[in-house]
CSV table of N, CA, C and O in Angstrom, one decimal:
chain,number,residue,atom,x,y,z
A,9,UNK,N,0.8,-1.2,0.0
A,9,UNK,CA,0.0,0.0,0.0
A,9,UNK,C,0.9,1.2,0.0
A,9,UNK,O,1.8,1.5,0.8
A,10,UNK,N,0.5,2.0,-1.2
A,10,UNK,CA,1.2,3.6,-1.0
A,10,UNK,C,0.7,4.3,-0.1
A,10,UNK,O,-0.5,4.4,-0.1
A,11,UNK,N,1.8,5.0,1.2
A,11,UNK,CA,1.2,5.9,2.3
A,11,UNK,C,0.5,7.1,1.3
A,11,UNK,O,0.5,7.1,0.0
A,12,UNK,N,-0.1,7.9,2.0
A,12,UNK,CA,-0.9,9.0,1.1
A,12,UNK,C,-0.8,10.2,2.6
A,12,UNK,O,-0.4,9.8,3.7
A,13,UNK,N,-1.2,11.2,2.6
A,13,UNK,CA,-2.0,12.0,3.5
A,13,UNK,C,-3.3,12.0,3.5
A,13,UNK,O,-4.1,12.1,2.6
A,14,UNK,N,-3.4,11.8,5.2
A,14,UNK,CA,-4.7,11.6,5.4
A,14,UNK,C,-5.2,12.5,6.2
A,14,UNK,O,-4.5,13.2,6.9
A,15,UNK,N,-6.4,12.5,6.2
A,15,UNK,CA,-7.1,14.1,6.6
A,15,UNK,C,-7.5,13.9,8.4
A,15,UNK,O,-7.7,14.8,9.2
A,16,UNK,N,-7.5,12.6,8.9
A,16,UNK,CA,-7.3,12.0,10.3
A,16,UNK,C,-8.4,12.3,11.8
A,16,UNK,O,-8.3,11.9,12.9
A,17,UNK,N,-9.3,13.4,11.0
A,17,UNK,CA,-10.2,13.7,11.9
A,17,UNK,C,-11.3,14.3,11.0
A,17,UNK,O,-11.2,15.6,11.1
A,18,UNK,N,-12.2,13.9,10.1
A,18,UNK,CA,-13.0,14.3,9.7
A,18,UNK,C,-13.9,14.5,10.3
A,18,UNK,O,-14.0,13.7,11.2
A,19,UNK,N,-15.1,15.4,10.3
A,19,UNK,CA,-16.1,16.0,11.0
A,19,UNK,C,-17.2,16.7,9.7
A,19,UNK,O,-16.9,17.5,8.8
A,20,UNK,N,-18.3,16.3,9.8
A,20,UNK,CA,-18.9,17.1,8.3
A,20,UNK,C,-18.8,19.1,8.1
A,20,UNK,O,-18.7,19.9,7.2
A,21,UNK,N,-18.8,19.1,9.6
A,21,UNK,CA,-19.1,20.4,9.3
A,21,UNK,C,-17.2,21.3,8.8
A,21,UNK,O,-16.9,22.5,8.6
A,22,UNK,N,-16.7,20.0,8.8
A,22,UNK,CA,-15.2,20.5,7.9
A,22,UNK,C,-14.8,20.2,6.0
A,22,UNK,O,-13.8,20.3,5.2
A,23,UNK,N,-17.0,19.6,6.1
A,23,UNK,CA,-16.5,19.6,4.4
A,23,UNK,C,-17.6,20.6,4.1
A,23,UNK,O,-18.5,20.8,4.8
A,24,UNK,N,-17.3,21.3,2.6
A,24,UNK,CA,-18.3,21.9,1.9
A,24,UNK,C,-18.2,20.6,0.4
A,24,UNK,O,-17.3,20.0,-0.2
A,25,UNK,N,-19.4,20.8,0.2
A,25,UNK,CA,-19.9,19.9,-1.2
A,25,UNK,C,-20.4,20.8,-2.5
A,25,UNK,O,-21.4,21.6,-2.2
A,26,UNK,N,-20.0,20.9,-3.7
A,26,UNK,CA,-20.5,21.8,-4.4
A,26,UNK,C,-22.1,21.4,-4.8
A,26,UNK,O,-22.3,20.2,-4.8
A,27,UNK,N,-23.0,22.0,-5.0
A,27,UNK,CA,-23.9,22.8,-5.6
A,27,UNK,C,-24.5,21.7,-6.4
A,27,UNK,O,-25.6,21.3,-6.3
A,28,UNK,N,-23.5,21.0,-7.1
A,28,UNK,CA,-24.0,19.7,-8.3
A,28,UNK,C,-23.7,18.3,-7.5
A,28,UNK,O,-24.0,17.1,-7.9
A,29,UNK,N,-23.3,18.6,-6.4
A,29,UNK,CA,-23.4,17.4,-5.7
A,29,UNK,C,-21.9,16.4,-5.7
A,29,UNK,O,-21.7,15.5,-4.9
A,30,UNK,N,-21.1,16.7,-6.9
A,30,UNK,CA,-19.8,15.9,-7.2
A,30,UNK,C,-18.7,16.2,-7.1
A,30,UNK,O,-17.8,15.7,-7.8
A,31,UNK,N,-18.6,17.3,-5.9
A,31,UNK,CA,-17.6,17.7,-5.9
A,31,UNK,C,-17.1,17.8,-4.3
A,31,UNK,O,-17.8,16.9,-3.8
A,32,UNK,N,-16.4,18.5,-3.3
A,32,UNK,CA,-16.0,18.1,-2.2
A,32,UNK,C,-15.1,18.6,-1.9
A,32,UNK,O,-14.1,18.1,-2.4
A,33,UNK,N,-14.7,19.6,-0.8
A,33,UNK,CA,-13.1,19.7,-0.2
A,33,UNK,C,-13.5,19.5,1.5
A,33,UNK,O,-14.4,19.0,2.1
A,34,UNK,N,-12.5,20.0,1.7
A,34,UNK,CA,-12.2,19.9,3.1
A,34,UNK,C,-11.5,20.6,3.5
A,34,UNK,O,-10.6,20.9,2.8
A,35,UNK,N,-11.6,21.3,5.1
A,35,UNK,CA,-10.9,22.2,5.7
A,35,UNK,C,-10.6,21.9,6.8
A,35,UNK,O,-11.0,20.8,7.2
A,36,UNK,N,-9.9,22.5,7.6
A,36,UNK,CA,-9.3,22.3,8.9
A,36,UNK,C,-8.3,21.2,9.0
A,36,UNK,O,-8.6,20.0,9.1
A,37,UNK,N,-7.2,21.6,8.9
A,37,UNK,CA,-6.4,20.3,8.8
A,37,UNK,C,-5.5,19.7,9.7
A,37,UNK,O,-4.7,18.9,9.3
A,38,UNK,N,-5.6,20.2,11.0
A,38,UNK,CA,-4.9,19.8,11.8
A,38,UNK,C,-4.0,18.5,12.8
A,38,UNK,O,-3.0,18.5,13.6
A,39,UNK,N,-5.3,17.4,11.9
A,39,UNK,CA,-4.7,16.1,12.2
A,39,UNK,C,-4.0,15.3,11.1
A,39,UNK,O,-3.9,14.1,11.2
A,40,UNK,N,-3.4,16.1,10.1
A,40,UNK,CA,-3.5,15.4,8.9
A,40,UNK,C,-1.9,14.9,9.4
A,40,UNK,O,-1.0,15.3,10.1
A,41,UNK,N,-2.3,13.6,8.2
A,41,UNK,CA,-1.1,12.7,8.8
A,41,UNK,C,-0.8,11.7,7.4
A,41,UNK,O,-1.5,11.6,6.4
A,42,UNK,N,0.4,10.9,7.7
A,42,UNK,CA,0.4,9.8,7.0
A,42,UNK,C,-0.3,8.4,7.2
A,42,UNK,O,-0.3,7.8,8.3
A,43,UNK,N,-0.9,7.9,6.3
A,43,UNK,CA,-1.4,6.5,6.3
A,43,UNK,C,-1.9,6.5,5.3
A,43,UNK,O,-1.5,7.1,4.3
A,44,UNK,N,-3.1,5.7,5.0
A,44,UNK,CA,-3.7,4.9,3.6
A,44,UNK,C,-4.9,5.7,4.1
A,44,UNK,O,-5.5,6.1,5.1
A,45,UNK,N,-5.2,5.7,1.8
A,45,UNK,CA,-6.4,5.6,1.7
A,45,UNK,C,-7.7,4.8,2.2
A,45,UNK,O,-8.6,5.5,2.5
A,46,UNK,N,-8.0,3.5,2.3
A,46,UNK,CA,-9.1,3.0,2.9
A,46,UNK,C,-9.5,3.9,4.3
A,46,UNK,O,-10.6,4.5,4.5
A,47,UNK,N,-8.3,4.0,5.4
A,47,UNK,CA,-8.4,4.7,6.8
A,47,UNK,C,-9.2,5.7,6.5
A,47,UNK,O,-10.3,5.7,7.1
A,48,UNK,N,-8.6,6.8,5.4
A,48,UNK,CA,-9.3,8.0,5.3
A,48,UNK,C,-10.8,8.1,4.5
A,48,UNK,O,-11.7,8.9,4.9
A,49,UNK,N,-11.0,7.1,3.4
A,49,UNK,CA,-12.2,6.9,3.4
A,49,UNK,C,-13.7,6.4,4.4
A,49,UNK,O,-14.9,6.5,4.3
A,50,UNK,N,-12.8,5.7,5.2
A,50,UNK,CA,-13.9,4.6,6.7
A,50,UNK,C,-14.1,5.9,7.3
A,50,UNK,O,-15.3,6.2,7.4
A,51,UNK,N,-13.3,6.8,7.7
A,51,UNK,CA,-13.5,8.1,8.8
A,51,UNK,C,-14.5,9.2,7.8
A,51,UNK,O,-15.6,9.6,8.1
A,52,UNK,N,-13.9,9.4,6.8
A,52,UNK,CA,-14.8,10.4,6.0
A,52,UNK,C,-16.4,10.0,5.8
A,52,UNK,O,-17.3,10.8,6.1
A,53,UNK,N,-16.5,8.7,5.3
A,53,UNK,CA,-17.7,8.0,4.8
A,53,UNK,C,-18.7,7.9,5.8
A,53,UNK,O,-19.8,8.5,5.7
A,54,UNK,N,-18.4,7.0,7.0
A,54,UNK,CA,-18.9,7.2,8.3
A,54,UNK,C,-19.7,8.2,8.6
A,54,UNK,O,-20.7,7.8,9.3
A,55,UNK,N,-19.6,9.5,8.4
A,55,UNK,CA,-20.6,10.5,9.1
A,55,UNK,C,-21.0,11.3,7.9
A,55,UNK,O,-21.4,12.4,8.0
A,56,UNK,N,-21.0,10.8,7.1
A,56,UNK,CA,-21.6,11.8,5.5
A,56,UNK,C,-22.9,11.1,5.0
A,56,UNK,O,-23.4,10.0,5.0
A,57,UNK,N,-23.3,12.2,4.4
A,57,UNK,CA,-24.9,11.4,3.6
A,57,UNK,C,-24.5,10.8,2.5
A,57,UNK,O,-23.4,11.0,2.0
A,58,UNK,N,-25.5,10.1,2.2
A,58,UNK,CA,-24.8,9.6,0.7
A,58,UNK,C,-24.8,9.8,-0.2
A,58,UNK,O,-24.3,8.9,-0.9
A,59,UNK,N,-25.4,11.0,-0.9
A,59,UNK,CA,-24.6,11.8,-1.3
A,59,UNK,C,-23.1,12.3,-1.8
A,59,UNK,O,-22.4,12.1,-2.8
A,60,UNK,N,-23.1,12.9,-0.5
A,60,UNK,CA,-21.5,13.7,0.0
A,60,UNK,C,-20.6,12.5,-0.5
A,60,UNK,O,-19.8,12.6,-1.4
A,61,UNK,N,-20.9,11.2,0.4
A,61,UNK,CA,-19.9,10.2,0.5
A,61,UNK,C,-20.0,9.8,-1.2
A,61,UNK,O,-19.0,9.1,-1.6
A,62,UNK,N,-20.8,10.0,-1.9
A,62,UNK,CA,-20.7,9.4,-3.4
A,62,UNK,C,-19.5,10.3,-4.1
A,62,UNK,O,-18.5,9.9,-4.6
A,63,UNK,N,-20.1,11.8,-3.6
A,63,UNK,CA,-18.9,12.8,-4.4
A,63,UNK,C,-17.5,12.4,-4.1
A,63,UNK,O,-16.6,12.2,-5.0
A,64,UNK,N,-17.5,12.3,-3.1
A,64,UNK,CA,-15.5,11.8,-1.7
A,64,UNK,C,-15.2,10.6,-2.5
A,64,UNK,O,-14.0,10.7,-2.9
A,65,UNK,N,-15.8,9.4,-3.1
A,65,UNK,CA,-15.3,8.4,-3.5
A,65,UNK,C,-15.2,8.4,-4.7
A,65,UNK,O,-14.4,7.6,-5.0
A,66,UNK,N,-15.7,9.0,-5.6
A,66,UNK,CA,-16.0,9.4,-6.7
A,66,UNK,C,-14.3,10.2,-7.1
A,66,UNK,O,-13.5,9.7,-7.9
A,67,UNK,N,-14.1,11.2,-6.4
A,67,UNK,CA,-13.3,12.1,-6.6
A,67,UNK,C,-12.1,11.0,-6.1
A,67,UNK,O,-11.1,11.3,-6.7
A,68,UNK,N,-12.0,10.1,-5.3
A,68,UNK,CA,-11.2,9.2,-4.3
A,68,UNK,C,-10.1,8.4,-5.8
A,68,UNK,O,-8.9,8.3,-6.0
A,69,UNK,N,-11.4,7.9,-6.5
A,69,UNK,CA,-11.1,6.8,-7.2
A,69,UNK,C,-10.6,5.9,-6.5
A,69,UNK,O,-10.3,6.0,-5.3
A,70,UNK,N,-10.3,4.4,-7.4
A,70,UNK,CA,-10.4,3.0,-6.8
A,70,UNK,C,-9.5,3.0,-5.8
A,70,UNK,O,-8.6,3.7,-5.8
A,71,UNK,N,-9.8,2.2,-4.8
A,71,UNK,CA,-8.9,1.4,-4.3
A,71,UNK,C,-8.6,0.2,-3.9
A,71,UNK,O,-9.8,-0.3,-4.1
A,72,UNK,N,-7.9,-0.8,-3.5
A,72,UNK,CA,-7.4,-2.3,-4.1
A,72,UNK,C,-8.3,-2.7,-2.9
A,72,UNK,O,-8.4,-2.0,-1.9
A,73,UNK,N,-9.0,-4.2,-3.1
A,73,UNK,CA,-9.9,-4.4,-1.8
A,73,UNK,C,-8.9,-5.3,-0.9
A,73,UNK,O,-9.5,-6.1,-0.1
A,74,UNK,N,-7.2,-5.3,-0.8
A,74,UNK,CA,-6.8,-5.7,0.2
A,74,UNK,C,-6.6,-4.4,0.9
A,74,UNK,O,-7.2,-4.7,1.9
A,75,UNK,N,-6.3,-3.4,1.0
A,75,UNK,CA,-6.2,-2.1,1.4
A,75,UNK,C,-7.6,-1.8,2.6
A,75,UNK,O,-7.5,-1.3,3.7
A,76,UNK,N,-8.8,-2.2,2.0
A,76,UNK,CA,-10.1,-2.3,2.7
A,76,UNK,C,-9.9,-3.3,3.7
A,76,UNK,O,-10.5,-3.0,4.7
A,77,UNK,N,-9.3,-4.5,3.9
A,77,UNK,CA,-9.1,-5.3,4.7
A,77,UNK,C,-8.2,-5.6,5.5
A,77,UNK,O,-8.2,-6.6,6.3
A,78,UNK,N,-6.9,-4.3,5.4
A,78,UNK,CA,-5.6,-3.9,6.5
A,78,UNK,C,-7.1,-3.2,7.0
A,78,UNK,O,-7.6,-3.4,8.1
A,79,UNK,N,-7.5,-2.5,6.2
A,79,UNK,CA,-7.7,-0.9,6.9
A,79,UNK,C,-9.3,-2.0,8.2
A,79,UNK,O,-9.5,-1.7,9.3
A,80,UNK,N,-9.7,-2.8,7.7
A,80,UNK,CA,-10.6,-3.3,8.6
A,80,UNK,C,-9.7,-4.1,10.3
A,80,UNK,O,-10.0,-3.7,11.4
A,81,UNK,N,-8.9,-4.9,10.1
A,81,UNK,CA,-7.8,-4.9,11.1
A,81,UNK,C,-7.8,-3.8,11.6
A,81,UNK,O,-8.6,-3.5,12.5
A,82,UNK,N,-6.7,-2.9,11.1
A,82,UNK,CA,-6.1,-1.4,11.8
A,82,UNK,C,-7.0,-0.9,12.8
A,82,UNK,O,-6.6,-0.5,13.9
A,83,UNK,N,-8.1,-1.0,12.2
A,83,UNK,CA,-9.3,0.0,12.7
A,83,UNK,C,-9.4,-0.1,13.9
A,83,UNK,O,-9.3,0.7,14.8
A,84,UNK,N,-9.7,-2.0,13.8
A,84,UNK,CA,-10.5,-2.2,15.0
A,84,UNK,C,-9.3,-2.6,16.4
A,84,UNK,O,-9.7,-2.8,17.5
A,85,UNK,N,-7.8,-2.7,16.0
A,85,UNK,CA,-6.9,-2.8,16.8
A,85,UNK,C,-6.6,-1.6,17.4
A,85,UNK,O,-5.9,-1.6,18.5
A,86,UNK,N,-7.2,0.0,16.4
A,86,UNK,CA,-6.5,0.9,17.1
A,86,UNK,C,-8.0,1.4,18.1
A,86,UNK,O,-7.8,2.0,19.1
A,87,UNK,N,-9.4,1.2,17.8
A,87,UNK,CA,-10.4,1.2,18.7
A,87,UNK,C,-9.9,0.5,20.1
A,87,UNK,O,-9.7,1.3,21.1
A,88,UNK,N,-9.7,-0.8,20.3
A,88,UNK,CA,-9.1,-1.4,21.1
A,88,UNK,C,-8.2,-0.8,21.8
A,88,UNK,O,-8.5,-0.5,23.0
A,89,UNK,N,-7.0,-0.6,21.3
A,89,UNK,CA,-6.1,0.4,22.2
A,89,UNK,C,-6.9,1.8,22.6
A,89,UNK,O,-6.8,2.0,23.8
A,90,UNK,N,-7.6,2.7,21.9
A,90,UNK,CA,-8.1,3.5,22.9
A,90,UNK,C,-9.2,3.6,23.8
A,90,UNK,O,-9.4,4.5,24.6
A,91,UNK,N,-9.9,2.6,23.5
A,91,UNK,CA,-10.5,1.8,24.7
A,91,UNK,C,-9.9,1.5,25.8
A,91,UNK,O,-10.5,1.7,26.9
A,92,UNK,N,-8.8,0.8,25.9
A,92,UNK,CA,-8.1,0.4,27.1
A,92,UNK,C,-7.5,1.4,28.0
A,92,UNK,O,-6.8,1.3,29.0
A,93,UNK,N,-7.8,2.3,27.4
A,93,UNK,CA,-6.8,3.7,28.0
A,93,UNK,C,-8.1,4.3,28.7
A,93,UNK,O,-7.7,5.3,29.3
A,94,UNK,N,-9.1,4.2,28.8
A,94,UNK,CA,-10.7,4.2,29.3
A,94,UNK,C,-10.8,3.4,30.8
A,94,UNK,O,-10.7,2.2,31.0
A,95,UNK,N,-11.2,4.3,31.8
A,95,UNK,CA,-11.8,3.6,32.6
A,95,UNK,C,-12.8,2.4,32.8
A,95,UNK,O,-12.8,1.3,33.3
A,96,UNK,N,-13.8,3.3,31.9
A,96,UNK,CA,-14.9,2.0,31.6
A,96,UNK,C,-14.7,2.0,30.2
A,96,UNK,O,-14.3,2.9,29.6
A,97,UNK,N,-15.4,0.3,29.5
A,97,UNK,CA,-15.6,0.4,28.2
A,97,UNK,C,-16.9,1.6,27.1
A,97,UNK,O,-18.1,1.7,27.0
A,98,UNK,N,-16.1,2.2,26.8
A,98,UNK,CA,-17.3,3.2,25.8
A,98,UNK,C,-17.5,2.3,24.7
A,98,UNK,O,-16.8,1.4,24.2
A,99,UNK,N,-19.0,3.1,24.3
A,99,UNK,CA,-19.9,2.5,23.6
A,99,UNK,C,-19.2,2.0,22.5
A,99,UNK,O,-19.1,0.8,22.3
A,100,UNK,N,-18.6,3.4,21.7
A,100,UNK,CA,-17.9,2.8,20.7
A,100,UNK,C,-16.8,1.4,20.1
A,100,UNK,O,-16.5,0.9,19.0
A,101,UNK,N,-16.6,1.4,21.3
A,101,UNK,CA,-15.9,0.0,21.2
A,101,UNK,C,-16.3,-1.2,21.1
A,101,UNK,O,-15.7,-2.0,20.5
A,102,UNK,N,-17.5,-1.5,22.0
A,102,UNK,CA,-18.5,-2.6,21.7
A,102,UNK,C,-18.2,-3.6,20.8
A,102,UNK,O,-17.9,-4.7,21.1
A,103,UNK,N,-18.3,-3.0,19.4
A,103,UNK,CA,-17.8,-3.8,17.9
A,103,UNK,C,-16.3,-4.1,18.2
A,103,UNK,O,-16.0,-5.3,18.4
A,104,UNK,N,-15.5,-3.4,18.1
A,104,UNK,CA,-14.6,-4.5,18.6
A,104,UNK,C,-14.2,-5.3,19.5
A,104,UNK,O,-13.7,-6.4,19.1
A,105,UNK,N,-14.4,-5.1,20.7
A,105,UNK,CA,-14.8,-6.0,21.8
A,105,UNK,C,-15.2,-7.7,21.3
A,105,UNK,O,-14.8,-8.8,21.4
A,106,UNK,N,-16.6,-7.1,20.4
A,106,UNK,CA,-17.1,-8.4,20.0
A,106,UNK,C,-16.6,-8.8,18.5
A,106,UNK,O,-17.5,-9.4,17.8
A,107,UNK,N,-15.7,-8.7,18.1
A,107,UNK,CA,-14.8,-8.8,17.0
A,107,UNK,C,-14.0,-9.3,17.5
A,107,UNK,O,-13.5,-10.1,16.6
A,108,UNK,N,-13.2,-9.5,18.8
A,108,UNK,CA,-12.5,-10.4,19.7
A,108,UNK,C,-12.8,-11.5,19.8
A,108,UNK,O,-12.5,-12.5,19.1
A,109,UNK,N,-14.0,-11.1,21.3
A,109,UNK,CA,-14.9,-12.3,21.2
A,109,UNK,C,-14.9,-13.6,20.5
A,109,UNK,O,-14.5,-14.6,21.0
A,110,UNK,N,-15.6,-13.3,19.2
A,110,UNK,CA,-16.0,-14.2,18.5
A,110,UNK,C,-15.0,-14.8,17.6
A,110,UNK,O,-15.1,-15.9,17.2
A,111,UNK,N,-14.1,-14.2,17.4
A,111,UNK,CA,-13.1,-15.1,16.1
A,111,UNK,C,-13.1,-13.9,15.4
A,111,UNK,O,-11.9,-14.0,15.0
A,112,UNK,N,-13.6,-12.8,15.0
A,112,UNK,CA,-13.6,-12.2,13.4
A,112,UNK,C,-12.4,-11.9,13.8
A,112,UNK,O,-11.6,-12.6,13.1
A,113,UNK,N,-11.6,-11.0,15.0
A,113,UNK,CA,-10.2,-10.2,14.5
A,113,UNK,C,-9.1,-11.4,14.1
A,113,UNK,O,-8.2,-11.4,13.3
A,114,UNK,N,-9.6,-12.1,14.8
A,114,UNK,CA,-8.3,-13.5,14.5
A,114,UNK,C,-8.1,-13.5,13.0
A,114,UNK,O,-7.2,-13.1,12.3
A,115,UNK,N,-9.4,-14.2,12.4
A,115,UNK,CA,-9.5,-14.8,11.5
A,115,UNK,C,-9.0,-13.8,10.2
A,115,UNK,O,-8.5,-14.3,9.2
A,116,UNK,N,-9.3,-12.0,10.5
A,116,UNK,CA,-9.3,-11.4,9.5
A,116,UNK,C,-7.7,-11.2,9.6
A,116,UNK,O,-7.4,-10.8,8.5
A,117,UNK,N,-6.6,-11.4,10.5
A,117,UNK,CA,-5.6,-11.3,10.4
A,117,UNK,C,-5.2,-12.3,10.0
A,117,UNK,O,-4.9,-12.1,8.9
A,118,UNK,N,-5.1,-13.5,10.3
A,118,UNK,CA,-4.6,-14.7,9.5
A,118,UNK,C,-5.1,-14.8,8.0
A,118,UNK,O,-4.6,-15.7,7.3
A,119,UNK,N,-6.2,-13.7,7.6
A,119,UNK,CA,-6.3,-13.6,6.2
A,119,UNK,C,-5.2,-12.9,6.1
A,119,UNK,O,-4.2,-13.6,5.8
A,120,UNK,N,-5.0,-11.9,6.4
A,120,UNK,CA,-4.2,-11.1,6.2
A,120,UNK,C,-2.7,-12.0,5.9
A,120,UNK,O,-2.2,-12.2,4.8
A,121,UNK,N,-2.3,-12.4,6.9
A,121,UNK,CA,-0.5,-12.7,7.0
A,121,UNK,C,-0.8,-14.3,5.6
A,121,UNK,O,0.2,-15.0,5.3
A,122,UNK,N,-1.8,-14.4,5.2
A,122,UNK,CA,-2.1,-15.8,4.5
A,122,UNK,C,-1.5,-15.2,2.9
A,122,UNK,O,-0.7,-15.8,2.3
A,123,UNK,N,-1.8,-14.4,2.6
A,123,UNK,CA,-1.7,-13.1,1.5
A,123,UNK,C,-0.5,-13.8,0.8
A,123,UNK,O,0.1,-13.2,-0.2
């Protein structure tokens, strides 16, 4: 995977969308950082209508569906760690909690290192 810059804290009210619906920037860039596209698509997509999120991927173009499947790992390893840093468990973390639980984190890494 090519690193890229990533925009690392997306929030809607830091995008404007043009007028025709297919277009899209973003402001505030404070958290911007290195890592992959899928990361920055899951954070951007997540809280956009769909719409918005059509223009963002649209303008994104492809990306490889092992890249979607680090970035599915990543995610839920780095939820994890900031959960643990939590007195109690928050909501958010739930899903991965139970992505432990059950087998999925295992299994989606041993896809992974299987590669």
């Amino acid at each position: 995977m090519d690193p890229v810059v990533n925009y690392n804290d997306f929030y809607y009210t830091n995008l404007a969308v043009g007028r025709n619906g297919r277009e899209a920037i973003m402001f505030d860039y404070n958290f911007m950082g290195k890592g992959y596209r899928a990361a920055d698509l899951r954070n951007v997509c997540a809280s956009m209508r769909q719409k918005a999120a059509a223009a963002f991927l649209e303008s994104y173009g492809p990306i490889a569906e092992y890249e979607y499947r680090v970035d599915d790992v990543v995610s839920t390893l780095t939820t994890l760690v900031m959960a643990a840093k939590r007195e109690t468990l928050p909501w958010w973390a739930e899903e991965a909690v139970q992505s432990v639980r059950s087998g999925k984190l295992k299994q989606q890494i041993c896809d992974l290192i299987s590669v």
